[in-house]
Tab-separated table of C-alpha atoms and ligand atoms in Angstrom:
chain	number	residue	atom	x	y	z
A	1	UNK	CA	-6.145	25.598	-3.175
A	2	UNK	CA	-2.821	26.849	-4.586
A	3	UNK	CA	-0.510	24.525	-6.494
A	4	UNK	CA	1.716	24.223	-3.410
A	5	UNK	CA	-1.246	23.145	-1.303
A	6	UNK	CA	-2.447	20.535	-3.785
A	7	UNK	CA	-1.573	16.977	-2.788
A	8	UNK	CA	0.825	15.325	-5.219
A	9	UNK	CA	0.578	11.595	-5.989
A	10	UNK	CA	4.321	11.110	-6.536
A	11	UNK	CA	5.180	12.624	-3.138
A	12	UNK	CA	2.312	10.759	-1.433
A	13	UNK	CA	3.567	7.482	-2.884
A	14	UNK	CA	7.042	8.318	-1.624
A	15	UNK	CA	5.534	9.041	1.827
A	16	UNK	CA	3.700	5.678	1.811
A	17	UNK	CA	7.082	4.046	1.203
A	18	UNK	CA	8.678	5.859	4.141
A	19	UNK	CA	10.070	8.854	2.210
A	20	UNK	CA	10.355	12.324	3.723
A	21	UNK	CA	9.476	14.658	0.844
A	22	UNK	CA	5.746	15.015	1.524
A	23	UNK	CA	4.206	18.468	2.029
A	24	UNK	CA	1.613	19.003	4.780
A	25	UNK	CA	-1.140	18.618	2.144
A	26	UNK	CA	0.406	15.366	0.904
A	27	UNK	CA	0.626	14.015	4.447
A	28	UNK	CA	-2.972	15.009	5.264
A	29	UNK	CA	-4.369	13.138	2.254
A	30	UNK	CA	-1.957	10.188	2.547
A	31	UNK	CA	-2.831	9.797	6.253
A	32	UNK	CA	-6.571	10.020	5.519
A	33	UNK	CA	-6.176	7.419	2.783
A	34	UNK	CA	-4.225	5.133	5.116
A	35	UNK	CA	-6.908	5.492	7.768
A	36	UNK	CA	-9.521	4.484	5.182
A	37	UNK	CA	-7.392	1.663	3.826
A	38	UNK	CA	-4.650	0.631	6.304
A	39	UNK	CA	-3.137	-1.890	3.868
A	40	UNK	CA	-1.972	0.823	1.453
A	41	UNK	CA	1.597	1.365	2.787
A	42	UNK	CA	2.081	-2.406	2.676
A	43	UNK	CA	0.822	-2.403	-0.925
A	44	UNK	CA	3.369	0.303	-1.762
A	45	UNK	CA	6.179	-1.843	-0.356
A	46	UNK	CA	4.858	-4.968	-2.125
A	47	UNK	CA	4.769	-2.964	-5.340
A	48	UNK	CA	8.442	-2.037	-5.025
A	49	UNK	CA	9.363	-5.639	-4.209
A	50	UNK	CA	7.425	-6.756	-7.315
A	51	UNK	CA	9.492	-4.299	-9.381
A	52	UNK	CA	12.675	-5.872	-8.043
A	53	UNK	CA	11.569	-9.430	-8.872
A	54	UNK	CA	10.410	-8.429	-12.347
A	55	UNK	CA	13.676	-6.646	-13.152
A	56	UNK	CA	15.756	-9.573	-11.905
A	57	UNK	CA	13.684	-11.929	-14.069
A	58	UNK	CA	13.980	-9.718	-17.157
A	59	UNK	CA	17.701	-9.106	-16.832
A	60	UNK	CA	18.197	-12.877	-16.549
A	61	UNK	CA	16.311	-13.154	-19.864
A	62	UNK	CA	18.621	-10.694	-21.580
A	63	UNK	CA	16.415	-7.603	-21.525
A	64	UNK	CA	18.632	-4.520	-21.535
A	65	UNK	CA	16.158	-1.718	-22.298
A	66	UNK	CA	13.515	-0.429	-19.911
A	67	UNK	CA	10.812	2.192	-20.401
A	68	UNK	CA	9.472	3.106	-16.962
A	69	UNK	CA	6.108	4.877	-17.326
A	70	UNK	CA	4.826	6.868	-14.355
A	71	UNK	CA	8.240	6.527	-12.770
A	72	UNK	CA	7.425	8.580	-9.662
A	73	UNK	CA	10.015	10.080	-7.353
A	74	UNK	CA	13.372	8.350	-7.116
A	75	UNK	CA	13.584	6.259	-3.989
A	76	UNK	CA	15.743	3.369	-2.835
A	77	UNK	CA	16.377	0.695	-5.504
A	78	UNK	CA	15.297	2.597	-8.595
A	79	UNK	CA	14.975	0.779	-11.901
A	80	UNK	CA	18.340	1.915	-13.307
A	81	UNK	CA	20.103	0.840	-10.113
A	82	UNK	CA	18.651	-2.668	-10.395
A	83	UNK	CA	19.507	-3.132	-14.089
A	84	UNK	CA	23.004	-1.627	-14.166
A	85	UNK	CA	24.414	-1.249	-17.665
A	86	UNK	CA	20.973	-1.322	-19.303
A	87	UNK	CA	19.291	1.581	-21.050
A	88	UNK	CA	16.536	3.114	-18.929
A	89	UNK	CA	14.072	5.866	-19.823
A	90	UNK	CA	11.962	7.256	-17.011
A	91	UNK	CA	8.704	8.924	-18.058
A	92	UNK	CA	6.456	10.967	-15.833
A	93	UNK	CA	3.950	13.702	-16.431
A	94	UNK	CA	4.824	15.510	-13.207
A	95	UNK	CA	7.598	18.112	-13.660
A	96	UNK	CA	8.651	17.750	-10.018
A	97	UNK	CA	9.150	13.969	-10.384
A	98	UNK	CA	10.987	14.546	-13.671
A	99	UNK	CA	13.335	17.069	-12.061
A	100	UNK	CA	14.157	14.793	-9.101
A	101	UNK	CA	14.820	11.881	-11.464
A	102	UNK	CA	17.035	14.039	-13.700
A	103	UNK	CA	19.114	15.121	-10.712
A	104	UNK	CA	19.424	11.482	-9.653
A	105	UNK	CA	20.853	10.323	-12.995
A	106	UNK	CA	23.171	13.203	-13.848
A	107	UNK	CA	26.294	11.836	-15.532
A	108	UNK	CA	24.767	8.420	-16.241
A	109	UNK	CA	24.951	7.937	-20.032
A	110	UNK	CA	22.528	4.977	-19.990
A	111	UNK	CA	19.578	6.752	-18.406
A	112	UNK	CA	17.347	9.631	-19.403
A	113	UNK	CA	14.153	11.190	-18.092
A	114	UNK	CA	11.282	12.396	-20.259
A	115	UNK	CA	8.315	14.483	-19.248
A	116	UNK	CA	5.362	12.988	-21.117
A	117	UNK	CA	1.874	11.661	-20.566
A	118	UNK	CA	1.288	7.934	-21.036
A	119	UNK	CA	-2.289	8.704	-22.102
A	120	UNK	CA	-0.690	9.708	-25.389
A	121	UNK	CA	1.371	6.555	-26.046
A	122	UNK	CA	2.293	7.535	-29.603
A	123	UNK	CA	3.863	10.738	-28.308
A	124	UNK	CA	5.811	8.790	-25.668
A	125	UNK	CA	6.957	6.019	-28.004
A	126	UNK	CA	7.971	8.407	-30.783
A	127	UNK	CA	9.571	10.961	-28.459
A	128	UNK	CA	13.042	11.840	-29.743
A	129	UNK	CA	14.778	11.051	-26.423
A	130	UNK	CA	12.888	7.780	-26.006
A	131	UNK	CA	13.933	6.646	-29.498
A	132	UNK	CA	17.492	7.776	-28.841
A	133	UNK	CA	17.777	5.476	-25.821
A	134	UNK	CA	15.465	2.608	-26.779
A	135	UNK	CA	15.896	0.536	-29.926
A	136	UNK	CA	12.361	-0.656	-30.620
A	137	UNK	CA	13.653	-3.200	-33.123
A	138	UNK	CA	14.939	-5.152	-30.098
A	139	UNK	CA	12.982	-6.427	-27.082
A	140	UNK	CA	12.226	-3.830	-24.434
A	141	UNK	CA	10.470	-3.983	-21.077
A	142	UNK	CA	7.742	-1.407	-20.537
A	143	UNK	CA	6.995	-0.881	-16.852
A	144	UNK	CA	3.696	0.676	-15.797
A	145	UNK	CA	3.588	0.260	-12.042
A	146	UNK	CA	0.986	1.989	-9.899
A	147	UNK	CA	0.024	4.360	-12.681
A	148	UNK	CA	-2.856	3.077	-14.850
A	149	UNK	CA	-5.327	3.505	-11.974
A	150	UNK	CA	-4.856	7.255	-12.520
A	151	UNK	CA	-6.148	6.861	-16.068
A	152	UNK	CA	-9.958	7.015	-16.270
A	153	UNK	CA	-11.882	4.736	-18.630
A	154	UNK	CA	-12.653	7.709	-20.869
A	155	UNK	CA	-8.910	7.973	-21.598
A	156	UNK	CA	-8.958	4.388	-22.903
A	157	UNK	CA	-5.951	2.862	-21.106
A	158	UNK	CA	-6.420	-0.414	-23.018
A	159	UNK	CA	-5.917	1.331	-26.322
A	160	UNK	CA	-2.695	2.749	-24.833
A	161	UNK	CA	-1.339	-0.691	-24.010
A	162	UNK	CA	-2.460	-1.944	-27.442
A	163	UNK	CA	-0.341	0.824	-28.999
A	164	UNK	CA	2.595	-0.293	-26.875
A	165	UNK	CA	2.116	-3.880	-28.101
A	166	UNK	CA	2.078	-2.755	-31.728
A	167	UNK	CA	5.211	-0.650	-31.254
A	168	UNK	CA	7.534	-3.095	-29.480
A	169	UNK	CA	9.484	-6.042	-30.897
A	170	UNK	CA	8.467	-9.677	-30.262
A	171	UNK	CA	10.045	-10.828	-27.018
A	172	UNK	CA	9.236	-7.509	-25.328
A	173	UNK	CA	7.479	-7.323	-21.966
A	174	UNK	CA	4.825	-5.219	-20.247
A	175	UNK	CA	4.663	-5.129	-16.436
A	176	UNK	CA	1.605	-3.609	-14.766
A	177	UNK	CA	0.641	-3.167	-11.137
A	178	UNK	CA	-2.721	-1.665	-10.341
A	179	UNK	CA	-5.002	-0.907	-7.395
A	180	UNK	CA	-8.269	-2.813	-7.153
A	181	UNK	CA	-11.425	-2.837	-5.049
A	182	UNK	CA	-11.881	-6.612	-5.531
A	183	UNK	CA	-10.774	-7.407	-1.982
A	184	UNK	CA	-12.346	-4.529	-0.062
A	185	UNK	CA	-14.822	-2.459	-2.113
A	186	UNK	CA	-15.869	-0.205	0.783
A	187	UNK	CA	-12.334	0.739	1.862
A	188	UNK	CA	-11.077	1.314	-1.667
A	189	UNK	CA	-14.258	3.237	-2.494
A	190	UNK	CA	-13.469	5.605	0.394
A	191	UNK	CA	-9.911	6.004	-0.957
A	192	UNK	CA	-11.253	6.902	-4.406
A	193	UNK	CA	-13.644	9.421	-2.804
A	194	UNK	CA	-10.778	11.040	-0.868
A	195	UNK	CA	-8.671	11.304	-4.022
A	196	UNK	CA	-11.617	12.683	-6.000
A	197	UNK	CA	-12.220	15.349	-3.341
A	198	UNK	CA	-8.580	16.397	-3.823
A	199	UNK	CA	-9.058	16.582	-7.588
A	200	UNK	CA	-7.189	13.343	-8.352
A	201	UNK	CA	-9.144	10.821	-10.433
A	202	UNK	CA	-8.576	7.276	-9.203
A	203	UNK	CA	-10.027	4.298	-11.054
A	204	UNK	CA	-9.449	1.033	-9.182
A	205	UNK	CA	-10.100	-1.859	-11.578
A	206	UNK	CA	-11.215	-5.438	-11.174
A	207	UNK	CA	-8.847	-8.292	-11.942
A	208	UNK	CA	-10.509	-8.890	-15.307
A	209	UNK	CA	-10.357	-5.190	-16.193
A	210	UNK	CA	-6.643	-5.126	-15.371
A	211	UNK	CA	-6.096	-8.356	-17.332
A	212	UNK	CA	-7.640	-6.597	-20.337
A	213	UNK	CA	-4.907	-3.942	-20.130
A	214	UNK	CA	-2.361	-6.593	-21.115
A	215	UNK	CA	-3.998	-6.699	-24.542
A	216	UNK	CA	-2.200	-9.401	-26.596
A	217	UNK	CA	0.755	-9.703	-24.171
A	218	UNK	CA	0.734	-13.271	-22.818
A	219	UNK	CA	0.897	-13.325	-19.025
A	220	UNK	CA	3.925	-15.191	-17.709
A	221	UNK	CA	4.594	-16.861	-14.348
A	222	UNK	CA	1.573	-16.952	-12.070
A	223	UNK	CA	-0.427	-14.517	-14.222
A	224	UNK	CA	-2.225	-11.584	-12.646
A	225	UNK	CA	-2.070	-12.051	-8.881
A	226	UNK	CA	-1.645	-10.038	-5.683
A	227	UNK	CA	1.653	-8.146	-6.059
A	228	UNK	CA	3.153	-9.788	-2.992
A	229	UNK	CA	2.459	-13.244	-4.460
A	230	UNK	CA	3.987	-12.597	-7.883
A	231	UNK	CA	7.040	-14.805	-8.381
A	232	UNK	CA	8.170	-15.650	-11.914
A	233	UNK	CA	8.401	-19.367	-11.136
A	234	UNK	CA	5.046	-19.599	-9.331
A	235	UNK	CA	2.290	-21.523	-11.147
A	236	UNK	CA	-1.014	-19.759	-11.864
A	237	UNK	CA	-3.344	-20.244	-8.878
A	238	UNK	CA	-6.265	-22.621	-9.432
A	239	UNK	CA	-8.601	-19.919	-8.133
A	240	UNK	CA	-7.110	-16.420	-8.047
A	241	UNK	CA	-7.777	-14.696	-4.751
A	242	UNK	CA	-9.350	-11.218	-4.792
A	243	UNK	CA	-6.641	-8.633	-4.127
A	244	UNK	CA	-6.290	-4.934	-3.487
A	245	UNK	CA	-3.089	-4.661	-5.497
A	246	UNK	CA	-2.627	-6.812	-8.572
A	247	UNK	CA	0.573	-7.263	-10.527
A	248	UNK	CA	1.479	-9.133	-13.678
A	249	UNK	CA	4.040	-9.435	-16.415
A	250	UNK	CA	3.122	-10.012	-20.054
A	251	UNK	CA	5.323	-11.027	-22.983
A	252	UNK	CA	4.822	-10.289	-26.658
A	253	UNK	CA	5.075	-13.704	-28.199
A	254	UNK	CA	3.418	-12.974	-31.553
A	255	UNK	CA	4.295	-10.571	-34.354
B	1	SAM	C1	1.999	6.139	-7.442
B	1	SAM	S1	3.317	6.776	-8.378
B	1	SAM	C2	4.113	5.283	-8.940
B	1	SAM	C3	5.611	5.422	-9.061
B	1	SAM	C4	6.336	4.142	-9.505
B	1	SAM	N1	5.889	3.692	-10.811
B	1	SAM	C5	6.182	3.031	-8.525
B	1	SAM	O1	5.523	2.029	-8.841
B	1	SAM	O2	6.686	3.140	-7.396
B	1	SAM	C6	2.471	7.270	-9.858
B	1	SAM	C7	3.293	8.154	-10.768
B	1	SAM	O3	2.635	8.191	-12.042
B	1	SAM	C8	2.684	9.502	-12.531
B	1	SAM	N2	1.570	9.662	-13.473
B	1	SAM	C9	0.241	9.737	-13.205
B	1	SAM	N3	-0.461	9.857	-14.339
B	1	SAM	C10	0.446	9.833	-15.343
B	1	SAM	C11	0.342	9.924	-16.769
B	1	SAM	N4	-0.845	10.073	-17.349
B	1	SAM	N5	1.466	9.877	-17.519
B	1	SAM	C12	2.683	9.741	-16.911
B	1	SAM	N6	2.847	9.653	-15.573
B	1	SAM	C13	1.743	9.705	-14.796
B	1	SAM	C14	2.560	10.381	-11.302
B	1	SAM	O4	3.050	11.679	-11.548
B	1	SAM	C15	3.403	9.609	-10.310
B	1	SAM	O5	4.738	10.028	-10.349
């Protein structure tokens, strides 16, 4: 398989959201994945709607700096367009996603795009361009939507989010959305197998495993729930329902 024939997760995600940048290889895998798990395009839309609700909530609380990890391809309603006037740094490991984002923010002095790997959080947080745009002495929102399920256990995602906690000021936030097999183990297992066959590691996590990624961040609103159910004013459910796509927002309340 040449690089051009390799499916690309950023373009596939764009395709699931109705975008038109997918290659034939992207479409083949995305269609196979959707056949195995028909709720995936809906999860992609719920994920984007969750982003919108989180940003609205954070802007209302005075957050004006956003670090968007695993930003993906620009689509409709990108982070910087929903938090106008705030500082935004997009981070992605994929040069193609970085290039598209850079083109999309040309001339915008509040936004920059960094090619970096969130599996090395120290490198991301200490990156010259990140520090130029984000003042870590003030509260910042770190967004990690639909990305940590690409980080295998061996890469210790929880130690990554612990580093983020240690680096940000009290009052900062961490938003995570993450795929899970809690609701439909067989279907999501087939999705993981399809990704693995294409050379893409996918690690769906249980609700408690995803909760552990929040480290010391205190979950706000309803806690960790299905992305489509996350509303900042919703109370935590008495018994959380198993979901295929969890989302939550944590706040650093301690030192
Ligand atoms: C499914 S897309 C999610 C895009 C966006 N966050 C959203 O929720 O719509 C995942 C993105 O994460 C990026 N990604 C995957 N692993 C990464 C890593 N280790 N570091 C940074 N970005 C990563 C991929 O290149 C892709 O653009």
